[in-house]
mmCIF file with all atom_site columns, C-alpha atoms in Angstrom:
data_model
loop_
_atom_site.group_PDB
_atom_site.id
_atom_site.type_symbol
_atom_site.label_atom_id
_atom_site.label_alt_id
_atom_site.label_comp_id
_atom_site.label_asym_id
_atom_site.label_entity_id
_atom_site.label_seq_id
_atom_site.pdbx_PDB_ins_code
_atom_site.Cartn_x
_atom_site.Cartn_y
_atom_site.Cartn_z
_atom_site.occupancy
_atom_site.B_iso_or_equiv
_atom_site.pdbx_formal_charge
_atom_site.auth_seq_id
_atom_site.auth_comp_id
_atom_site.auth_asym_id
_atom_site.auth_atom_id
_atom_site.pdbx_PDB_model_num
ATOM 1   C CA . UNK A 1 1   ? -0.022  0.023   0.056  1.00 60.00 ? 193 UNK A CA 1
ATOM 2   C CA . UNK A 1 2   ? 1.120   3.129   -0.996 1.00 84.00 ? 194 UNK A CA 1
ATOM 3   C CA . UNK A 1 3   ? 1.317   6.793   1.212  1.00 92.00 ? 195 UNK A CA 1
ATOM 4   C CA . UNK A 1 4   ? -1.731  8.531   2.275  1.00 95.00 ? 196 UNK A CA 1
ATOM 5   C CA . UNK A 1 5   ? -2.362  10.866  0.234  1.00 96.00 ? 197 UNK A CA 1
ATOM 6   C CA . UNK A 1 6   ? -3.406  14.395  1.823  1.00 97.00 ? 198 UNK A CA 1
ATOM 7   C CA . UNK A 1 7   ? -5.063  17.247  0.576  1.00 97.00 ? 199 UNK A CA 1
ATOM 8   C CA . UNK A 1 8   ? -3.453  20.314  2.191  1.00 97.00 ? 200 UNK A CA 1
ATOM 9   C CA . UNK A 1 9   ? -5.395  23.931  1.611  1.00 97.00 ? 201 UNK A CA 1
ATOM 10  C CA . UNK A 1 10  ? -3.229  26.378  2.882  1.00 96.00 ? 202 UNK A CA 1
ATOM 11  C CA . UNK A 1 11  ? -1.780  30.064  1.745  1.00 92.00 ? 203 UNK A CA 1
ATOM 12  C CA . UNK A 1 12  ? 1.184   30.054  -0.337 1.00 91.00 ? 204 UNK A CA 1
ATOM 13  C CA . UNK A 1 13  ? 3.246   31.372  2.538  1.00 90.00 ? 205 UNK A CA 1
ATOM 14  C CA . UNK A 1 14  ? 2.162   28.490  4.644  1.00 90.00 ? 206 UNK A CA 1
ATOM 15  C CA . UNK A 1 15  ? 4.066   25.679  1.382  1.00 91.00 ? 207 UNK A CA 1
ATOM 16  C CA . UNK A 1 16  ? 7.629   25.746  3.144  1.00 91.00 ? 208 UNK A CA 1
ATOM 17  C CA . UNK A 1 17  ? 6.323   24.866  6.717  1.00 90.00 ? 209 UNK A CA 1
ATOM 18  C CA . UNK A 1 18  ? 3.877   21.829  4.937  1.00 92.00 ? 210 UNK A CA 1
ATOM 19  C CA . UNK A 1 19  ? 6.861   20.834  3.508  1.00 92.00 ? 211 UNK A CA 1
ATOM 20  C CA . UNK A 1 20  ? 8.959   20.391  6.776  1.00 91.00 ? 212 UNK A CA 1
ATOM 21  C CA . UNK A 1 21  ? 6.315   19.155  8.674  1.00 92.00 ? 213 UNK A CA 1
ATOM 22  C CA . UNK A 1 22  ? 4.618   16.434  6.347  1.00 91.00 ? 214 UNK A CA 1
ATOM 23  C CA . UNK A 1 23  ? 7.022   15.942  3.022  1.00 76.00 ? 215 UNK A CA 1
ATOM 24  C CA . UNK A 1 24  ? 8.615   12.365  3.486  1.00 83.00 ? 216 UNK A CA 1
ATOM 25  C CA . UNK A 1 25  ? 5.757   10.543  5.353  1.00 90.00 ? 217 UNK A CA 1
ATOM 26  C CA . UNK A 1 26  ? 2.789   11.596  3.052  1.00 95.00 ? 218 UNK A CA 1
ATOM 27  C CA . UNK A 1 27  ? 1.569   11.940  -1.019 1.00 95.00 ? 219 UNK A CA 1
ATOM 28  C CA . UNK A 1 28  ? 0.753   15.392  -0.469 1.00 96.00 ? 220 UNK A CA 1
ATOM 29  C CA . UNK A 1 29  ? -1.810  17.165  -2.679 1.00 96.00 ? 221 UNK A CA 1
ATOM 30  C CA . UNK A 1 30  ? -1.043  20.538  -1.847 1.00 97.00 ? 222 UNK A CA 1
ATOM 31  C CA . UNK A 1 31  ? -3.703  23.971  -3.317 1.00 97.00 ? 223 UNK A CA 1
ATOM 32  C CA . UNK A 1 32  ? -3.664  27.609  -2.537 1.00 97.00 ? 224 UNK A CA 1
ATOM 33  C CA . UNK A 1 33  ? -7.295  28.634  -3.441 1.00 97.00 ? 225 UNK A CA 1
ATOM 34  C CA . UNK A 1 34  ? -10.939 26.966  -2.596 1.00 97.00 ? 226 UNK A CA 1
ATOM 35  C CA . UNK A 1 35  ? -11.372 26.279  -6.880 1.00 97.00 ? 227 UNK A CA 1
ATOM 36  C CA . UNK A 1 36  ? -7.776  23.934  -6.536 1.00 97.00 ? 228 UNK A CA 1
ATOM 37  C CA . UNK A 1 37  ? -8.847  22.423  -3.360 1.00 97.00 ? 229 UNK A CA 1
ATOM 38  C CA . UNK A 1 38  ? -12.560 21.344  -5.111 1.00 95.00 ? 230 UNK A CA 1
ATOM 39  C CA . UNK A 1 39  ? -10.955 20.014  -8.117 1.00 95.00 ? 231 UNK A CA 1
ATOM 40  C CA . UNK A 1 40  ? -8.368  17.551  -5.555 1.00 96.00 ? 232 UNK A CA 1
ATOM 41  C CA . UNK A 1 41  ? -11.707 16.306  -3.692 1.00 95.00 ? 233 UNK A CA 1
ATOM 42  C CA . UNK A 1 42  ? -12.563 14.088  -6.759 1.00 93.00 ? 234 UNK A CA 1
ATOM 43  C CA . UNK A 1 43  ? -9.058  12.146  -5.782 1.00 93.00 ? 235 UNK A CA 1
ATOM 44  C CA . UNK A 1 44  ? -9.179  9.848   -3.382 1.00 93.00 ? 236 UNK A CA 1
ATOM 45  C CA . UNK A 1 45  ? -7.911  11.439  -0.191 1.00 95.00 ? 237 UNK A CA 1
ATOM 46  C CA . UNK A 1 46  ? -7.435  9.928   3.252  1.00 95.00 ? 238 UNK A CA 1
ATOM 47  C CA . UNK A 1 47  ? -7.169  13.232  4.872  1.00 96.00 ? 239 UNK A CA 1
ATOM 48  C CA . UNK A 1 48  ? -7.751  16.950  5.013  1.00 97.00 ? 240 UNK A CA 1
ATOM 49  C CA . UNK A 1 49  ? -5.474  19.461  6.449  1.00 96.00 ? 241 UNK A CA 1
ATOM 50  C CA . UNK A 1 50  ? -6.851  22.938  6.311  1.00 96.00 ? 242 UNK A CA 1
ATOM 51  C CA . UNK A 1 51  ? -4.684  26.249  7.710  1.00 93.00 ? 243 UNK A CA 1
ATOM 52  C CA . UNK A 1 52  ? -6.587  28.926  8.852  1.00 90.00 ? 244 UNK A CA 1
ATOM 53  C CA . UNK A 1 53  ? -5.105  31.846  6.589  1.00 88.00 ? 245 UNK A CA 1
ATOM 54  C CA . UNK A 1 54  ? -6.236  29.452  3.327  1.00 94.00 ? 246 UNK A CA 1
ATOM 55  C CA . UNK A 1 55  ? -7.873  31.086  0.861  1.00 95.00 ? 247 UNK A CA 1
ATOM 56  C CA . UNK A 1 56  ? -8.351  34.395  3.264  1.00 90.00 ? 248 UNK A CA 1
ATOM 57  C CA . UNK A 1 57  ? -10.080 32.174  5.801  1.00 88.00 ? 249 UNK A CA 1
ATOM 58  C CA . UNK A 1 58  ? -12.267 30.193  3.527  1.00 94.00 ? 250 UNK A CA 1
ATOM 59  C CA . UNK A 1 59  ? -11.570 26.978  6.218  1.00 93.00 ? 251 UNK A CA 1
ATOM 60  C CA . UNK A 1 60  ? -14.844 26.710  7.201  1.00 94.00 ? 252 UNK A CA 1
ATOM 61  C CA . UNK A 1 61  ? -16.081 26.763  3.783  1.00 95.00 ? 253 UNK A CA 1
ATOM 62  C CA . UNK A 1 62  ? -13.541 23.942  2.848  1.00 96.00 ? 254 UNK A CA 1
ATOM 63  C CA . UNK A 1 63  ? -14.643 22.107  6.030  1.00 95.00 ? 255 UNK A CA 1
ATOM 64  C CA . UNK A 1 64  ? -18.429 22.015  4.954  1.00 94.00 ? 256 UNK A CA 1
ATOM 65  C CA . UNK A 1 65  ? -17.833 21.292  1.441  1.00 95.00 ? 257 UNK A CA 1
ATOM 66  C CA . UNK A 1 66  ? -15.864 18.395  2.896  1.00 96.00 ? 258 UNK A CA 1
ATOM 67  C CA . UNK A 1 67  ? -18.726 17.482  4.889  1.00 95.00 ? 259 UNK A CA 1
ATOM 68  C CA . UNK A 1 68  ? -21.119 17.587  2.438  1.00 94.00 ? 260 UNK A CA 1
ATOM 69  C CA . UNK A 1 69  ? -19.220 15.099  -0.190 1.00 93.00 ? 261 UNK A CA 1
ATOM 70  C CA . UNK A 1 70  ? -20.394 11.467  -0.090 1.00 92.00 ? 262 UNK A CA 1
ATOM 71  C CA . UNK A 1 71  ? -17.085 9.719   -0.363 1.00 91.00 ? 263 UNK A CA 1
ATOM 72  C CA . UNK A 1 72  ? -15.248 12.138  1.912  1.00 93.00 ? 264 UNK A CA 1
ATOM 73  C CA . UNK A 1 73  ? -17.613 12.865  4.784  1.00 91.00 ? 265 UNK A CA 1
ATOM 74  C CA . UNK A 1 74  ? -15.967 10.481  7.276  1.00 91.00 ? 266 UNK A CA 1
ATOM 75  C CA . UNK A 1 75  ? -12.438 11.453  5.775  1.00 95.00 ? 267 UNK A CA 1
ATOM 76  C CA . UNK A 1 76  ? -10.393 12.691  8.757  1.00 96.00 ? 268 UNK A CA 1
ATOM 77  C CA . UNK A 1 77  ? -9.894  17.128  8.651  1.00 96.00 ? 269 UNK A CA 1
ATOM 78  C CA . UNK A 1 78  ? -7.417  19.036  10.664 1.00 96.00 ? 270 UNK A CA 1
ATOM 79  C CA . UNK A 1 79  ? -7.724  22.715  10.993 1.00 94.00 ? 271 UNK A CA 1
ATOM 80  C CA . UNK A 1 80  ? -3.967  24.367  11.528 1.00 93.00 ? 272 UNK A CA 1
ATOM 81  C CA . UNK A 1 81  ? -2.934  27.450  13.052 1.00 89.00 ? 273 UNK A CA 1
ATOM 82  C CA . UNK A 1 82  ? 0.754   27.633  11.277 1.00 78.00 ? 274 UNK A CA 1
ATOM 83  C CA . UNK A 1 83  ? 1.531   31.280  10.665 1.00 67.00 ? 275 UNK A CA 1
ATOM 84  C CA . UNK A 1 84  ? 3.287   33.726  13.003 1.00 68.00 ? 276 UNK A CA 1
ATOM 85  C CA . UNK A 1 85  ? -0.130  35.544  14.285 1.00 72.00 ? 277 UNK A CA 1
ATOM 86  C CA . UNK A 1 86  ? -0.694  36.345  17.881 1.00 75.00 ? 278 UNK A CA 1
ATOM 87  C CA . UNK A 1 87  ? -4.335  35.653  18.558 1.00 80.00 ? 279 UNK A CA 1
ATOM 88  C CA . UNK A 1 88  ? -6.347  35.928  21.975 1.00 82.00 ? 280 UNK A CA 1
ATOM 89  C CA . UNK A 1 89  ? -6.949  32.569  23.613 1.00 84.00 ? 281 UNK A CA 1
ATOM 90  C CA . UNK A 1 90  ? -10.804 33.743  23.122 1.00 89.00 ? 282 UNK A CA 1
ATOM 91  C CA . UNK A 1 91  ? -10.484 33.727  19.698 1.00 86.00 ? 283 UNK A CA 1
ATOM 92  C CA . UNK A 1 92  ? -8.327  30.288  19.327 1.00 85.00 ? 284 UNK A CA 1
ATOM 93  C CA . UNK A 1 93  ? -11.135 29.237  21.295 1.00 88.00 ? 285 UNK A CA 1
ATOM 94  C CA . UNK A 1 94  ? -13.536 30.201  18.696 1.00 90.00 ? 286 UNK A CA 1
ATOM 95  C CA . UNK A 1 95  ? -11.796 29.026  16.006 1.00 87.00 ? 287 UNK A CA 1
ATOM 96  C CA . UNK A 1 96  ? -11.305 25.708  17.123 1.00 87.00 ? 288 UNK A CA 1
ATOM 97  C CA . UNK A 1 97  ? -15.385 25.052  18.862 1.00 90.00 ? 289 UNK A CA 1
ATOM 98  C CA . UNK A 1 98  ? -16.509 26.435  15.514 1.00 90.00 ? 290 UNK A CA 1
ATOM 99  C CA . UNK A 1 99  ? -13.865 23.822  13.364 1.00 89.00 ? 291 UNK A CA 1
ATOM 100 C CA . UNK A 1 100 ? -15.247 20.850  15.558 1.00 89.00 ? 292 UNK A CA 1
ATOM 101 C CA . UNK A 1 101 ? -18.793 21.865  15.369 1.00 88.00 ? 293 UNK A CA 1
ATOM 102 C CA . UNK A 1 102 ? -18.807 21.600  11.282 1.00 89.00 ? 294 UNK A CA 1
ATOM 103 C CA . UNK A 1 103 ? -17.247 18.073  11.595 1.00 88.00 ? 295 UNK A CA 1
ATOM 104 C CA . UNK A 1 104 ? -12.969 18.823  12.298 1.00 92.00 ? 296 UNK A CA 1
ATOM 105 C CA . UNK A 1 105 ? -11.197 16.180  14.129 1.00 92.00 ? 297 UNK A CA 1
ATOM 106 C CA . UNK A 1 106 ? -8.192  18.348  15.331 1.00 91.00 ? 298 UNK A CA 1
ATOM 107 C CA . UNK A 1 107 ? -7.091  21.444  15.543 1.00 92.00 ? 299 UNK A CA 1
ATOM 108 C CA . UNK A 1 108 ? -3.423  22.319  16.064 1.00 92.00 ? 300 UNK A CA 1
ATOM 109 C CA . UNK A 1 109 ? -1.707  25.388  16.928 1.00 90.00 ? 301 UNK A CA 1
ATOM 110 C CA . UNK A 1 110 ? 1.807   25.374  15.535 1.00 89.00 ? 302 UNK A CA 1
ATOM 111 C CA . UNK A 1 111 ? 3.335   28.319  17.513 1.00 86.00 ? 303 UNK A CA 1
ATOM 112 C CA . UNK A 1 112 ? 2.321   26.491  20.557 1.00 88.00 ? 304 UNK A CA 1
ATOM 113 C CA . UNK A 1 113 ? 3.607   23.253  20.195 1.00 92.00 ? 305 UNK A CA 1
ATOM 114 C CA . UNK A 1 114 ? 6.665   24.803  19.062 1.00 91.00 ? 306 UNK A CA 1
ATOM 115 C CA . UNK A 1 115 ? 6.961   27.113  22.062 1.00 91.00 ? 307 UNK A CA 1
ATOM 116 C CA . UNK A 1 116 ? 5.934   24.119  24.426 1.00 94.00 ? 308 UNK A CA 1
ATOM 117 C CA . UNK A 1 117 ? 8.056   21.336  22.898 1.00 95.00 ? 309 UNK A CA 1
ATOM 118 C CA . UNK A 1 118 ? 10.367  22.741  20.715 1.00 95.00 ? 310 UNK A CA 1
ATOM 119 C CA . UNK A 1 119 ? 10.376  22.701  16.173 1.00 93.00 ? 311 UNK A CA 1
ATOM 120 C CA . UNK A 1 120 ? 11.620  18.604  16.122 1.00 95.00 ? 312 UNK A CA 1
ATOM 121 C CA . UNK A 1 121 ? 9.797   17.494  18.681 1.00 96.00 ? 313 UNK A CA 1
ATOM 122 C CA . UNK A 1 122 ? 6.053   19.627  17.617 1.00 95.00 ? 314 UNK A CA 1
ATOM 123 C CA . UNK A 1 123 ? 6.633   18.549  13.863 1.00 94.00 ? 315 UNK A CA 1
ATOM 124 C CA . UNK A 1 124 ? 7.147   14.637  15.491 1.00 95.00 ? 316 UNK A CA 1
ATOM 125 C CA . UNK A 1 125 ? 3.737   14.826  17.447 1.00 95.00 ? 317 UNK A CA 1
ATOM 126 C CA . UNK A 1 126 ? 2.294   16.897  14.003 1.00 94.00 ? 318 UNK A CA 1
ATOM 127 C CA . UNK A 1 127 ? 3.382   13.782  12.194 1.00 95.00 ? 319 UNK A CA 1
ATOM 128 C CA . UNK A 1 128 ? 1.834   11.508  15.179 1.00 95.00 ? 320 UNK A CA 1
ATOM 129 C CA . UNK A 1 129 ? -1.722  13.337  15.578 1.00 95.00 ? 321 UNK A CA 1
ATOM 130 C CA . UNK A 1 130 ? -2.042  12.415  11.177 1.00 95.00 ? 322 UNK A CA 1
ATOM 131 C CA . UNK A 1 131 ? -0.992  9.152   11.633 1.00 95.00 ? 323 UNK A CA 1
ATOM 132 C CA . UNK A 1 132 ? -3.651  8.472   14.409 1.00 95.00 ? 324 UNK A CA 1
ATOM 133 C CA . UNK A 1 133 ? -6.609  10.253  12.615 1.00 95.00 ? 325 UNK A CA 1
ATOM 134 C CA . UNK A 1 134 ? -5.628  7.748   9.584  1.00 95.00 ? 326 UNK A CA 1
ATOM 135 C CA . UNK A 1 135 ? -5.354  4.799   11.901 1.00 94.00 ? 327 UNK A CA 1
ATOM 136 C CA . UNK A 1 136 ? -8.669  5.586   13.560 1.00 92.00 ? 328 UNK A CA 1
ATOM 137 C CA . UNK A 1 137 ? -10.608 6.416   9.825  1.00 88.00 ? 329 UNK A CA 1
ATOM 138 C CA . UNK A 1 138 ? -9.113  2.946   8.908  1.00 88.00 ? 330 UNK A CA 1
ATOM 139 C CA . UNK A 1 139 ? -10.925 1.325   11.447 1.00 90.00 ? 331 UNK A CA 1
ATOM 140 C CA . UNK A 1 140 ? -13.974 3.046   11.578 1.00 83.00 ? 332 UNK A CA 1
ATOM 141 C CA . UNK A 1 141 ? -13.993 1.826   7.810  1.00 82.00 ? 333 UNK A CA 1
ATOM 142 C CA . UNK A 1 142 ? -13.703 -1.657  8.746  1.00 86.00 ? 334 UNK A CA 1
ATOM 143 C CA . UNK A 1 143 ? -15.901 -1.979  11.930 1.00 89.00 ? 335 UNK A CA 1
ATOM 144 C CA . UNK A 1 144 ? -18.746 0.378   9.230  1.00 80.00 ? 336 UNK A CA 1
ATOM 145 C CA . UNK A 1 145 ? -18.108 -2.837  6.633  1.00 80.00 ? 337 UNK A CA 1
ATOM 146 C CA . UNK A 1 146 ? -18.271 -5.652  9.063  1.00 83.00 ? 338 UNK A CA 1
ATOM 147 C CA . UNK A 1 147 ? -21.580 -4.016  10.402 1.00 79.00 ? 339 UNK A CA 1
ATOM 148 C CA . UNK A 1 148 ? -22.893 -3.857  6.534  1.00 78.00 ? 340 UNK A CA 1
ATOM 149 C CA . UNK A 1 149 ? -21.640 -7.358  5.988  1.00 79.00 ? 341 UNK A CA 1
ATOM 150 C CA . UNK A 1 150 ? -23.148 -9.117  9.090  1.00 78.00 ? 342 UNK A CA 1
ATOM 151 C CA . UNK A 1 151 ? -25.983 -6.953  8.672  1.00 77.00 ? 343 UNK A CA 1
ATOM 152 C CA . UNK A 1 152 ? -26.233 -8.394  5.099  1.00 67.00 ? 344 UNK A CA 1
ATOM 153 C CA . UNK A 1 153 ? -26.215 -12.053 6.289  1.00 73.00 ? 345 UNK A CA 1
ATOM 154 C CA . UNK A 1 154 ? -28.686 -11.949 8.719  1.00 70.00 ? 346 UNK A CA 1
ATOM 155 C CA . UNK A 1 155 ? -31.053 -10.782 6.192  1.00 71.00 ? 347 UNK A CA 1
ATOM 156 C CA . UNK A 1 156 ? -30.372 -13.260 3.819  1.00 68.00 ? 348 UNK A CA 1
ATOM 157 C CA . UNK A 1 157 ? -30.949 -15.924 7.055  1.00 68.00 ? 349 UNK A CA 1
ATOM 158 C CA . UNK A 1 158 ? -34.666 -14.580 7.729  1.00 64.00 ? 350 UNK A CA 1
ATOM 159 C CA . UNK A 1 159 ? -37.060 -16.911 6.805  1.00 63.00 ? 351 UNK A CA 1
ATOM 160 C CA . UNK A 1 160 ? -39.092 -15.959 3.771  1.00 58.00 ? 352 UNK A CA 1
ATOM 161 C CA . UNK A 1 161 ? -42.997 -16.744 4.214  1.00 57.00 ? 353 UNK A CA 1
ATOM 162 C CA . UNK A 1 162 ? -44.523 -18.805 1.850  1.00 52.00 ? 354 UNK A CA 1
#
């Protein structure tokens, strides 16, 4: 099996950071506009990561679009703040709460992680988070498939009225 494919929706100035953190382990589809992201949504994607500053703040538009796309409904969506912009704790909490309510699986504040853990440990922590989300999604898919197969088998076993 090949590398997992990640759709990475970020501003162009965040692209080098994405490569630093994720480049070697994952197949990256990087886009900088909502239109580019929509085109990539037709591909097989294992996880979507979106930067807070994507296409002038269209992160929630992308999240809603992903959740409305049947083949992507369960794909993990990770929202990331990577740029060195200081937001108040209330603003950050609002972004995180809105993202969760719309179906995001995680919110990463790169500045906070790097200041707490150092650059290399923070990057590894992000890769671990991505791996964990991918693994959980695979488990959920397997459970769902097994439940459907079990339901189909029990439906086939029911006696038919004569």
